[in-house]
CSV table of C-alpha atoms in Angstrom, one decimal:
chain,number,residue,atom,x,y,z
A,198,MET,CA,-10.6,-41.8,78.9
A,199,GLY,CA,-10.7,-39.0,76.6
A,200,VAL,CA,-8.8,-36.4,75.1
A,201,PRO,CA,-9.9,-32.9,77.7
A,202,THR,CA,-11.2,-30.3,75.3
A,203,LYS,CA,-9.1,-27.2,76.5
A,204,THR,CA,-6.0,-29.6,74.9
A,205,CYS,CA,-7.6,-30.7,72.1
A,206,THR,CA,-7.5,-26.7,71.1
A,207,LEU,CA,-4.5,-26.0,72.4
A,208,LEU,CA,-3.1,-28.5,69.6
A,209,PHE,CA,-5.1,-27.5,67.2
A,210,VAL,CA,-3.6,-24.2,67.7
A,211,ILE,CA,-0.3,-25.3,68.1
A,212,LEU,CA,-0.9,-27.5,65.0
A,213,SER,CA,-2.2,-24.6,62.8
A,214,ASN,CA,0.9,-22.7,63.9
A,215,VAL,CA,3.2,-25.1,62.5
A,216,TYR,CA,1.4,-25.6,59.5
A,217,ASP,CA,1.5,-22.2,58.7
A,218,MET,CA,5.7,-21.6,59.5
A,219,VAL,CA,5.9,-24.3,56.9
A,220,SER,CA,3.4,-22.7,54.3
A,221,SER,CA,4.8,-19.2,55.3
A,222,SER,CA,8.7,-21.3,54.6
A,223,GLU,CA,7.5,-22.6,51.0
A,224,VAL,CA,5.3,-19.9,49.7
A,225,ALA,CA,9.2,-17.6,50.0
A,226,LYS,CA,10.8,-20.6,48.5
A,227,HIS,CA,8.7,-19.4,45.3
A,228,LEU,CA,9.1,-15.7,46.2
A,229,GLU,CA,12.5,-16.4,45.7
A,230,MET,CA,12.8,-18.7,43.1
A,231,GLY,CA,10.1,-16.7,41.4
A,232,MET,CA,12.6,-14.0,41.7
A,233,GLN,CA,15.2,-15.2,40.1
A,234,LEU,CA,14.6,-17.1,37.4
A,235,LEU,CA,12.5,-13.6,36.9
A,236,HIS,CA,16.1,-11.7,36.8
A,237,ARG,CA,17.1,-14.0,34.1
A,238,GLY,CA,14.2,-14.2,31.9
A,239,ALA,CA,13.3,-17.4,32.4
A,240,TYR,CA,9.3,-16.2,32.6
A,241,GLN,CA,6.8,-19.2,32.6
A,242,ASP,CA,9.5,-20.8,34.6
A,243,ALA,CA,9.1,-17.3,37.4
A,244,LEU,CA,5.4,-17.6,36.2
A,245,SER,CA,4.6,-21.6,37.5
A,246,HIS,CA,7.0,-20.6,40.7
A,247,TYR,CA,4.4,-16.6,42.0
A,248,HIS,CA,1.8,-19.6,41.4
A,249,ALA,CA,2.9,-21.7,43.9
A,250,ALA,CA,2.9,-18.5,45.9
A,251,ILE,CA,-0.5,-17.6,45.5
A,252,GLU,CA,-1.8,-21.2,46.0
A,253,GLY,CA,0.6,-21.6,48.8
A,254,ASP,CA,-0.8,-17.9,50.4
A,255,ASP,CA,-3.3,-16.1,48.2
A,256,SER,CA,-3.3,-13.0,50.8
A,257,ASN,CA,0.2,-12.1,50.3
A,258,TYR,CA,0.2,-8.7,48.3
A,259,GLN,CA,3.9,-9.3,46.8
A,260,SER,CA,2.8,-12.7,45.5
A,261,TYR,CA,0.7,-10.8,43.1
A,262,TYR,CA,2.5,-7.9,42.2
A,263,TRP,CA,5.6,-9.5,41.0
A,264,ARG,CA,3.5,-12.5,39.0
A,265,ALA,CA,2.1,-9.1,37.3
A,266,THR,CA,5.5,-8.0,36.7
A,267,VAL,CA,6.2,-11.6,34.6
A,268,TYR,CA,2.6,-11.2,32.6
A,269,LEU,CA,4.0,-7.5,31.7
A,270,ALA,CA,6.6,-9.2,30.1
A,271,LEU,CA,5.0,-11.7,28.5
A,272,GLY,CA,2.3,-8.9,26.7
A,273,LYS,CA,0.0,-9.9,29.0
A,274,SER,CA,-1.2,-6.5,29.5
A,275,LYS,CA,-4.7,-7.8,31.2
A,276,LEU,CA,-4.0,-10.2,33.3
A,277,ALA,CA,-1.0,-8.2,34.7
A,278,VAL,CA,-4.1,-5.1,35.5
A,279,GLU,CA,-5.8,-7.5,37.5
A,280,ASP,CA,-3.0,-9.0,39.3
A,281,LEU,CA,-2.4,-5.2,40.4
A,282,ASN,CA,-5.9,-4.9,41.4
A,283,LYS,CA,-5.9,-7.6,43.9
A,284,VAL,CA,-2.6,-6.3,45.3
A,285,ILE,CA,-4.6,-2.7,45.8
A,286,ASP,CA,-7.1,-4.4,47.6
A,287,LEU,CA,-4.9,-5.8,50.0
A,288,LYS,CA,-2.2,-2.8,50.3
A,289,GLU,CA,-3.8,0.5,49.5
A,290,ASP,CA,-0.7,2.5,49.8
A,291,PHE,CA,1.3,-0.2,47.6
A,292,ILE,CA,2.3,2.7,45.7
A,293,LYS,CA,4.4,0.5,43.0
A,294,ALA,CA,1.8,-0.9,42.2
A,295,ARG,CA,-0.6,1.9,41.3
A,296,GLU,CA,2.5,3.3,39.8
A,297,GLN,CA,2.3,0.1,37.4
A,298,ARG,CA,-1.3,-0.3,37.1
A,299,GLY,CA,-1.2,4.0,36.1
A,300,ASN,CA,1.1,3.2,33.8
A,301,ILE,CA,-0.9,-0.3,32.3
A,302,LEU,CA,-4.0,1.3,31.8
A,303,LEU,CA,-2.2,4.7,30.6
A,304,LYS,CA,-0.9,2.7,27.5
A,305,GLN,CA,-4.7,1.0,26.9
A,306,GLY,CA,-6.0,4.2,26.4
A,307,TYR,CA,-8.0,4.2,30.3
A,308,LEU,CA,-6.9,7.7,31.0
A,309,ASP,CA,-9.8,8.0,33.5
A,310,GLU,CA,-9.2,5.7,35.7
A,311,ALA,CA,-5.3,6.3,35.2
A,312,HIS,CA,-5.8,10.3,36.5
A,313,ILE,CA,-7.2,8.9,39.5
A,314,ASP,CA,-3.4,6.4,39.8
A,315,PHE,CA,-1.7,8.2,38.9
A,316,GLU,CA,-3.4,11.2,41.5
A,317,TYR,CA,-2.6,8.8,44.5
A,318,VAL,CA,0.9,8.6,44.3
A,319,LEU,CA,1.2,12.1,43.7
A,320,ARG,CA,-0.9,12.1,46.9
A,321,LEU,CA,1.6,9.7,49.0
A,322,ASP,CA,4.6,11.3,47.3
A,323,PRO,CA,4.9,14.8,45.3
A,324,HIS,CA,8.0,14.4,43.7
A,325,ASN,CA,7.5,11.2,41.7
A,326,LEU,CA,8.5,12.7,38.6
A,327,GLU,CA,7.0,9.8,35.7
A,328,ALA,CA,4.0,9.7,38.2
A,329,LEU,CA,4.2,14.4,37.9
A,330,HIS,CA,4.6,13.4,34.5
A,331,HIS,CA,2.0,11.2,33.2
A,332,TYR,CA,-0.7,13.0,34.8
A,333,GLU,CA,0.5,16.4,33.0
A,334,VAL,CA,0.1,14.5,29.7
A,335,ILE,CA,-3.2,12.9,30.5
A,336,GLU,CA,-5.5,16.3,30.0
A,337,GLN,CA,-3.3,16.7,26.5
A,338,LEU,CA,-4.4,13.2,25.2
A,339,LYS,CA,-7.7,13.8,26.2
A,340,ASN,CA,-8.0,16.5,24.0
A,341,ASP,CA,-5.7,15.3,21.0
A,342,ILE,CA,-8.5,12.1,21.0
A,343,ALA,CA,-11.5,14.6,20.5
A,344,VAL,CA,-9.4,16.5,17.9
A,345,ALA,CA,-8.9,12.7,16.0
A,346,MET,CA,-12.7,12.0,16.3
A,347,GLN,CA,-14.0,15.4,14.9
A,348,MET,CA,-11.3,14.6,12.4
A,349,ARG,CA,-12.4,11.0,11.4
A,350,ASP,CA,-16.5,12.6,11.4
A,351,GLN,CA,-14.8,15.2,8.5
A,352,GLY,CA,-13.0,12.4,6.2
A,353,ASP,CA,-9.5,14.7,7.1
A,354,CYS,CA,-7.6,11.1,7.2
A,355,MET,CA,-4.6,12.8,6.7
A,356,GLY,CA,-5.3,14.7,10.4
A,357,VAL,CA,-6.7,12.3,11.6
A,358,ILE,CA,-3.2,9.8,11.0
A,359,SER,CA,-1.1,13.1,12.0
A,360,ILE,CA,-2.9,13.2,15.2
A,361,LEU,CA,-2.6,9.8,16.6
A,362,GLN,CA,0.5,9.0,16.3
A,363,GLY,CA,1.4,11.5,19.3
A,364,VAL,CA,-1.4,9.7,21.0
A,365,LEU,CA,-0.3,6.5,20.1
A,366,GLU,CA,3.4,7.0,21.4
A,367,GLN,CA,2.2,7.2,24.2
A,368,CYS,CA,-1.0,4.5,24.4
A,369,PRO,CA,0.3,2.3,21.9
A,370,TRP,CA,-2.4,-1.0,23.5
A,371,ASN,CA,-5.0,0.9,22.9
A,372,LEU,CA,-7.0,-0.5,20.2
A,373,ARG,CA,-10.2,1.2,19.3
A,374,LEU,CA,-7.4,4.1,18.3
A,375,ARG,CA,-5.3,1.8,16.2
A,376,GLU,CA,-7.9,0.8,14.9
A,377,LEU,CA,-9.5,3.9,13.6
A,378,ARG,CA,-6.0,5.1,12.6
A,379,ALA,CA,-5.5,1.4,10.7
A,380,GLU,CA,-9.2,2.8,8.5
A,381,CYS,CA,-7.7,5.9,7.5
A,382,TYR,CA,-4.3,4.2,5.7
A,383,GLU,CA,-7.0,1.9,4.6
A,384,ALA,CA,-8.1,5.6,3.2
A,385,ILE,CA,-5.2,6.7,1.5
A,386,GLY,CA,-4.1,3.7,0.3
A,387,ASP,CA,-1.2,3.2,3.0
A,388,LEU,CA,-3.0,-0.9,3.0
A,389,ASN,CA,0.7,-1.7,5.0
A,390,SER,CA,0.7,0.7,7.8
A,391,ALA,CA,-3.0,-0.7,8.0
A,392,ILE,CA,-1.9,-3.8,8.7
A,393,SER,CA,0.6,-3.0,11.2
A,394,ASP,CA,-1.8,-1.1,13.2
A,395,LEU,CA,-4.5,-3.7,12.8
A,396,ARG,CA,-2.4,-7.0,13.5
A,397,PRO,CA,-1.9,-6.5,16.7
A,398,ALA,CA,-5.2,-4.5,17.9
A,399,ILE,CA,-7.1,-8.4,16.8
A,400,ARG,CA,-4.7,-10.7,18.8
A,401,SER,CA,-5.9,-8.5,22.1
A,402,VAL,CA,-10.1,-9.2,21.7
A,403,PRO,CA,-10.7,-12.5,22.2
A,404,ASP,CA,-13.4,-14.2,20.3
A,405,ASN,CA,-12.0,-11.1,17.8
A,406,THR,CA,-13.5,-12.9,14.6
A,407,LYS,CA,-14.5,-9.3,12.9
A,408,GLY,CA,-10.5,-8.4,13.1
A,409,TYR,CA,-9.2,-11.5,11.8
A,410,LEU,CA,-11.6,-10.5,8.6
A,411,LYS,CA,-11.1,-7.5,8.2
A,412,LEU,CA,-7.2,-7.9,8.3
A,413,ALA,CA,-7.5,-11.0,6.2
A,414,ARG,CA,-9.7,-8.8,3.0
A,415,LEU,CA,-6.3,-6.3,4.5
A,416,PHE,CA,-3.4,-8.8,3.2
A,417,HIS,CA,-5.7,-9.4,-0.1
A,418,LYS,CA,-5.8,-6.7,-1.1
A,419,HIS,CA,-2.4,-5.9,-0.5
A,420,GLY,CA,-1.4,-8.8,-2.9
A,421,GLU,CA,-0.2,-11.2,0.2
A,422,PRO,CA,-2.9,-14.0,-0.1
A,423,GLU,CA,-1.1,-16.7,1.6
A,424,GLU,CA,-1.0,-14.1,4.8
A,425,GLY,CA,-4.8,-13.7,4.1
A,426,LEU,CA,-5.4,-16.9,3.6
A,427,THR,CA,-3.6,-18.0,6.8
A,428,THR,CA,-5.7,-15.0,8.5
A,429,ILE,CA,-8.9,-16.4,8.5
A,430,ARG,CA,-8.3,-19.7,9.3
A,431,GLU,CA,-8.1,-18.0,12.4
A,432,CYS,CA,-11.4,-16.1,12.1
A,433,LEU,CA,-12.3,-20.1,11.4
A,434,LYS,CA,-11.2,-21.7,14.2
A,435,LEU,CA,-12.7,-19.4,16.5
A,436,ASP,CA,-16.2,-19.9,14.7
A,437,PRO,CA,-16.4,-22.5,12.1
A,438,ASP,CA,-19.8,-21.2,10.9
A,439,HIS,CA,-18.5,-17.9,10.4
A,440,LYS,CA,-20.3,-17.1,6.9
A,441,GLU,CA,-18.6,-14.4,6.1
A,442,CYS,CA,-15.4,-16.2,6.9
A,443,MET,CA,-16.4,-19.1,5.1
A,444,THR,CA,-16.9,-17.3,1.8
A,445,PHE,CA,-13.9,-15.8,1.9
A,446,TYR,CA,-11.5,-18.6,3.1
A,447,LYS,CA,-13.5,-20.7,0.1
A,448,SER,CA,-12.0,-17.9,-2.8
A,449,ILE,CA,-8.7,-17.5,-1.1
A,450,LYS,CA,-7.8,-20.7,-0.8
A,451,LYS,CA,-8.5,-21.4,-4.4
A,452,LEU,CA,-6.7,-18.1,-5.7
A,453,VAL,CA,-4.0,-19.1,-3.3
A,454,ALA,CA,-3.9,-22.4,-5.0
A,455,GLN,CA,-4.2,-21.4,-8.5
A,456,ILE,CA,-0.8,-18.6,-7.9
A,457,LYS,CA,1.3,-22.1,-6.4
A,458,SER,CA,0.2,-23.5,-9.6
A,459,MET,CA,1.4,-21.5,-11.6
A,460,GLN,CA,5.3,-21.1,-9.4
A,461,ASP,CA,4.8,-24.9,-10.1
A,462,LEU,CA,3.7,-25.4,-13.7
A,463,PHE,CA,6.9,-22.0,-14.3
A,464,ASN,CA,9.5,-24.7,-12.5
A,465,ALA,CA,8.5,-27.6,-14.7
A,466,GLY,CA,9.9,-25.5,-17.8
A,467,LYS,CA,5.9,-25.8,-18.8
A,468,TYR,CA,5.1,-22.3,-19.4
A,469,GLY,CA,2.2,-22.6,-21.3
A,470,ASP,CA,0.4,-24.1,-19.3
A,471,CYS,CA,1.7,-21.4,-16.5
A,472,LEU,CA,-0.5,-18.9,-18.5
A,473,GLU,CA,-3.1,-20.7,-19.3
A,474,LYS,CA,-3.4,-20.6,-14.8
A,475,GLY,CA,-2.6,-17.0,-15.3
A,476,LYS,CA,-6.3,-16.5,-17.1
A,477,GLN,CA,-8.1,-18.8,-14.9
A,478,ALA,CA,-6.3,-16.4,-12.2
A,479,LEU,CA,-7.6,-13.9,-13.7
A,480,SER,CA,-10.7,-14.8,-14.3
A,481,LYS,CA,-13.1,-13.9,-11.3
A,482,GLU,CA,-10.2,-11.8,-9.7
A,483,ASN,CA,-10.1,-7.8,-10.2
A,484,THR,CA,-7.9,-6.5,-6.9
A,485,PRO,CA,-5.5,-4.6,-8.5
A,486,ALA,CA,-2.4,-5.7,-6.5
A,487,ILE,CA,-3.5,-9.6,-6.7
A,488,VAL,CA,-3.9,-8.4,-10.8
A,489,THR,CA,0.0,-7.5,-10.3
A,490,LEU,CA,0.7,-10.1,-9.1
A,491,VAL,CA,-0.6,-13.1,-11.7
A,492,LYS,CA,0.8,-10.1,-14.3
A,493,THR,CA,4.1,-10.3,-13.3
A,494,LYS,CA,4.2,-13.7,-13.0
A,495,GLN,CA,2.4,-14.4,-16.0
A,496,CYS,CA,5.0,-11.8,-18.2
A,497,HIS,CA,7.7,-14.4,-16.4
A,498,CYS,CA,5.7,-17.6,-17.4
A,499,ALA,CA,5.7,-15.9,-21.1
A,500,SER,CA,9.4,-14.7,-21.6
A,501,LYS,CA,10.9,-17.1,-20.3
A,502,GLY,CA,8.7,-19.6,-23.2
A,503,GLY,CA,9.5,-17.3,-25.6
A,504,ALA,CA,5.7,-17.2,-25.8
A,505,GLU,CA,4.5,-14.7,-29.2
A,506,ASP,CA,2.7,-12.6,-26.7
A,507,ALA,CA,5.7,-12.3,-23.9
A,508,VAL,CA,6.2,-8.7,-24.8
A,509,ASN,CA,2.5,-7.5,-25.2
A,510,LEU,CA,2.2,-9.3,-21.8
A,511,CYS,CA,5.4,-7.3,-20.0
A,512,SER,CA,4.2,-4.8,-20.9
A,513,GLU,CA,1.0,-4.6,-19.3
A,514,ALA,CA,2.1,-6.0,-15.9
A,515,LEU,CA,4.4,-2.9,-16.0
A,516,ARG,CA,1.4,-0.8,-16.4
A,517,TYR,CA,0.2,-2.2,-12.8
A,518,ASP,CA,3.2,-1.5,-11.6
A,519,PRO,CA,5.7,0.5,-13.0
A,520,GLN,CA,9.0,0.5,-10.6
A,521,ASN,CA,9.5,-3.0,-10.9
A,522,PRO,CA,12.8,-4.1,-12.4
A,523,ASN,CA,11.7,-7.7,-12.2
A,524,ILE,CA,9.4,-6.7,-15.3
A,525,LEU,CA,11.6,-5.0,-17.1
A,526,CYS,CA,14.1,-7.3,-17.4
A,527,ASP,CA,11.7,-9.9,-18.8
A,528,ARG,CA,10.3,-7.6,-21.0
A,529,ALA,CA,14.0,-7.1,-22.0
A,530,GLU,CA,14.5,-11.0,-22.7
A,531,ALA,CA,11.5,-11.0,-24.5
A,532,TYR,CA,13.1,-8.5,-26.9
A,533,LEU,CA,16.2,-10.6,-27.2
A,534,ASN,CA,14.1,-13.3,-28.1
A,535,ALA,CA,12.8,-11.3,-30.9
A,536,ASP,CA,16.5,-9.8,-31.6
A,537,ASP,CA,15.4,-6.4,-30.7
A,538,PHE,CA,18.4,-4.7,-28.8
A,539,ALA,CA,17.9,-1.5,-28.7
A,540,ASN,CA,14.5,-1.9,-26.7
A,541,ALA,CA,16.0,-4.8,-24.5
A,542,LYS,CA,19.3,-2.3,-23.4
A,543,GLN,CA,16.9,-0.1,-22.3
A,544,ASP,CA,14.9,-1.8,-20.9
A,545,PHE,CA,17.9,-2.9,-18.6
A,546,ALA,CA,19.2,-0.4,-18.4
A,547,SER,CA,16.0,1.3,-16.8
A,548,ALA,CA,15.5,-1.6,-14.8
A,549,ARG,CA,19.9,-0.8,-13.6
A,550,GLU,CA,18.5,2.7,-12.6
A,551,LEU,CA,15.8,1.2,-10.8
A,552,ASP,CA,18.2,-0.6,-8.8
A,553,GLN,CA,21.8,-0.1,-8.5
A,554,GLU,CA,22.9,-3.2,-7.3
A,555,ASN,CA,20.3,-5.6,-9.5
A,556,GLN,CA,23.1,-7.9,-10.9
A,557,ARG,CA,20.3,-9.4,-14.1
A,558,ALA,CA,19.9,-6.0,-15.3
A,559,ALA,CA,23.9,-5.5,-15.1
A,560,GLU,CA,24.3,-8.5,-16.7
A,561,GLY,CA,21.8,-9.0,-19.4
A,562,LEU,CA,22.7,-5.0,-20.3
A,563,LYS,CA,25.6,-6.7,-21.1
A,564,ARG,CA,24.7,-9.0,-23.1
A,565,ALA,CA,22.2,-7.1,-24.8
A,566,GLN,CA,25.6,-5.0,-26.2
A,567,LYS,CA,27.6,-8.3,-27.4
A,568,LEU,CA,24.1,-9.7,-29.1
A,569,GLU,CA,23.9,-6.1,-31.2
A,570,LYS,CA,27.8,-6.3,-32.0
A,571,ALA,CA,27.2,-9.5,-33.2
A,572,LYS,CA,24.4,-9.2,-35.4
A,573,GLY,CA,25.1,-10.4,-38.6
A,574,LYS,CA,27.4,-12.8,-38.0
A,575,ARG,CA,26.7,-17.3,-37.9
A,576,ASP,CA,23.3,-17.1,-35.3
A,577,TYR,CA,22.7,-20.8,-34.5
A,578,TYR,CA,19.4,-20.6,-33.2
A,579,LYS,CA,18.3,-18.5,-36.9
A,580,ILE,CA,20.2,-22.0,-39.0
A,581,LEU,CA,18.3,-24.2,-36.9
A,582,GLY,CA,15.0,-21.9,-36.9
A,583,VAL,CA,14.7,-22.6,-33.6
A,584,LYS,CA,13.4,-19.3,-31.0
A,585,ARG,CA,15.7,-18.1,-28.3
A,586,THR,CA,13.8,-20.4,-25.5
A,587,ALA,CA,13.7,-23.3,-27.6
A,588,SER,CA,14.4,-26.6,-25.4
A,589,LYS,CA,16.5,-29.3,-26.3
A,590,GLY,CA,14.2,-31.5,-27.5
A,591,GLU,CA,13.4,-29.0,-30.2
A,592,ILE,CA,16.8,-28.2,-30.7
A,593,THR,CA,17.6,-31.6,-32.1
A,594,LYS,CA,14.2,-32.2,-33.5
A,595,ALA,CA,14.8,-29.4,-35.8
A,596,TYR,CA,18.4,-30.0,-36.2
A,597,ARG,CA,17.9,-33.5,-37.6
A,598,LYS,CA,14.9,-32.2,-40.0
A,599,LEU,CA,17.5,-29.5,-41.7
A,600,ALA,CA,20.4,-32.2,-41.2
A,601,ALA,CA,18.6,-34.4,-43.3
A,602,LYS,CA,17.8,-32.0,-46.4
A,603,TRP,CA,20.9,-30.6,-46.4
A,604,HIS,CA,24.2,-33.8,-45.9
A,605,PRO,CA,25.8,-34.0,-49.3
A,606,ASP,CA,24.5,-37.6,-49.6
A,607,GLN,CA,21.3,-36.5,-49.4
A,608,TYR,CA,21.3,-33.0,-50.8
A,609,GLN,CA,18.9,-33.7,-54.2
A,610,GLY,CA,19.5,-29.8,-56.0
A,611,ASP,CA,23.2,-29.0,-58.1
A,612,ASP,CA,25.0,-26.2,-55.4
A,613,LYS,CA,27.3,-29.0,-53.6
A,614,LYS,CA,28.9,-27.1,-52.7
A,615,GLY,CA,26.6,-24.6,-50.5
A,616,ALA,CA,25.1,-27.5,-48.7
A,617,GLU,CA,27.9,-28.9,-47.5
A,618,LYS,CA,28.4,-25.6,-46.1
A,619,MET,CA,25.1,-25.4,-45.1
A,620,PHE,CA,25.4,-28.5,-43.1
A,621,ILE,CA,28.6,-28.0,-41.8
A,622,ASP,CA,26.8,-24.5,-40.2
A,623,ILE,CA,23.4,-27.1,-38.9
A,624,ALA,CA,25.9,-29.2,-37.3
A,625,ALA,CA,27.9,-26.7,-35.2
A,626,ALA,CA,24.3,-25.0,-34.1
A,627,LYS,CA,23.8,-28.7,-33.0
A,628,GLU,CA,27.1,-28.8,-31.0
A,629,VAL,CA,26.2,-25.5,-29.7
A,630,LEU,CA,22.9,-25.3,-28.5
A,631,THR,CA,22.9,-28.9,-27.1
A,632,ASP,CA,26.1,-28.2,-24.7
A,633,PRO,CA,24.5,-26.3,-22.0
A,634,GLU,CA,28.4,-24.2,-21.4
A,635,LYS,CA,28.6,-24.1,-25.4
A,636,ARG,CA,24.9,-22.5,-25.5
A,637,ALA,CA,25.5,-19.8,-22.4
A,638,LYS,CA,28.5,-18.8,-23.8
A,639,PHE,CA,26.8,-17.9,-27.0
A,640,ASP,CA,23.8,-16.2,-25.1
A,641,ARG,CA,25.8,-13.7,-23.9
A,642,GLY,CA,27.3,-13.0,-27.4
A,643,GLU,CA,29.9,-15.1,-27.6
A,644,ASP,CA,30.4,-17.7,-30.7
A,645,PRO,CA,31.9,-20.9,-28.6
A,646,LEU,CA,33.3,-21.8,-31.8
A,647,ASP,CA,35.6,-18.8,-32.6
A,648,PRO,CA,34.7,-18.6,-36.6
A,649,ASP,CA,37.0,-15.2,-37.2
A,650,SER,CA,39.4,-16.7,-35.3
A,651,GLY,CA,41.3,-18.8,-38.1
A,652,ARG,CA,41.1,-22.4,-35.9
A,653,SER,CA,38.4,-25.0,-36.8
A,654,GLU,CA,37.4,-25.5,-33.5
A,655,PHE,CA,34.2,-28.0,-34.9
A,656,ASN,CA,34.0,-31.1,-37.7
A,657,PRO,CA,31.6,-32.4,-38.5
A,658,PHE,CA,32.9,-35.5,-40.0
A,659,GLY,CA,36.0,-35.6,-38.1
A,660,ARG,CA,39.2,-34.7,-36.1
A,661,GLY,CA,42.0,-33.1,-36.1
A,662,GLY,CA,41.3,-31.3,-39.2
A,663,PHE,CA,40.6,-33.8,-41.4
A,664,ASN,CA,38.3,-32.5,-44.2
A,665,PRO,CA,35.9,-35.0,-45.9
A,666,PHE,CA,35.3,-32.8,-49.1
A,667,SER,CA,39.0,-33.1,-49.8
A,668,GLY,CA,38.4,-36.8,-51.3
A,669,GLY,CA,40.2,-39.3,-50.3
A,670,GLY,CA,43.4,-41.0,-48.9
A,671,GLY,CA,47.2,-39.3,-49.4
A,672,GLY,CA,47.0,-37.8,-52.8
A,673,GLY,CA,45.8,-34.6,-53.5
A,674,GLY,CA,43.0,-36.0,-55.9
A,675,GLY,CA,40.3,-37.3,-56.3
A,676,GLY,CA,37.5,-39.8,-54.8
A,677,GLY,CA,33.7,-38.8,-54.2
A,678,PHE,CA,32.9,-38.7,-50.5
A,679,HIS,CA,30.5,-40.6,-49.6
A,680,TYR,CA,28.9,-40.8,-45.9
A,681,THR,CA,26.3,-41.9,-44.0
A,682,PHE,CA,24.3,-40.2,-41.7
A,683,HIS,CA,23.4,-41.6,-39.0
A,684,PHE,CA,20.0,-39.6,-37.5
């Protein structure tokens, strides 16, 4: 016997009510958990609960409102507006949603739409101070934007920047105005400010290949090729076949590789190769900031490597960046390598004036002063005929060549005493310049062998003050000196 139709209908109603009660209870739990997580700043976790609440009941305006609040906290204003639109559709007179949406629209620069929301709020709540303030501000903002556009048409970039300063304080999410101000900053050469305006703007627009290309070019123009490479890759992620982005990508990728290679060669002590790599980078590059970057690195390589044209290379780099204390220090080092102490002191002093905290400049100035005072005394670099930047291998090679010539047992001339003195100086030079600690001391303007102190700290033939040229064993005179020299 079947169940009566009325009974089935009643049963369905009861079950529906039970389901609604359970569903409502679950939604309430999700809303409560979402609120707790929101207050703790756990936005992603809160978002998942609000998603669940809306899935359980898509007619609950509170769920949409609080999800919009989380979206705002996460910087997703577009999604927040979509949820607030839903709230207002469900409950038209919900003032908080109207006020929140008005605030977002104002920040985005949608002034007419914001005006409507604030007007609605003031009809329901005439004493709402925030809504009243924004309502009054909107008309002035419209006038300011119109003036800025007129100035743009007249080519008055400074005027546009000045006007938009105040406008963007009220409408910080207005992408169109940020792009306009970025164009003006670029026009007056303030690339850093242009990048600051453009970077957040392009991320707010879906599939903005044009924006990423423009930003990448700005980074390149600003002398930041690695940032340019990273940015142009974002363009290619959106459109791998984008011709302009691909062309720019290939050129900047090569440039970044060349600059990195310069640094690697410098770190490896291959200063000549570093200079050559810089020439390759400059062969197809005329952007002032990039030219400055490469020439600065060339100056550093040339100075460290003791290149003959180091002073000229650093002077050229300074023409591009005259206020760079590091270039001045590099040129000062190049002057020191050439024993031009006066110019070295001047460059170190200039670098210190530009940067009072620059330890390299302060220490370099003291070193240049000491080296100048030591001028005329025994110079171990000159004795061996090597540069101040010579490697240990170059020093050893020079020593062996000279030692073979001046060793008393090898010397063919008549001035035996002179040869002995020369050989002692050669051996002393090798002793100092192949010992990192002693060489560093000598480079600071001090002689580690202390030749004027009266002490014999160095003896190429023996220890304890033994003089190999004094003759034989216990007596005072005589026998000839014989020493086998080992290379």
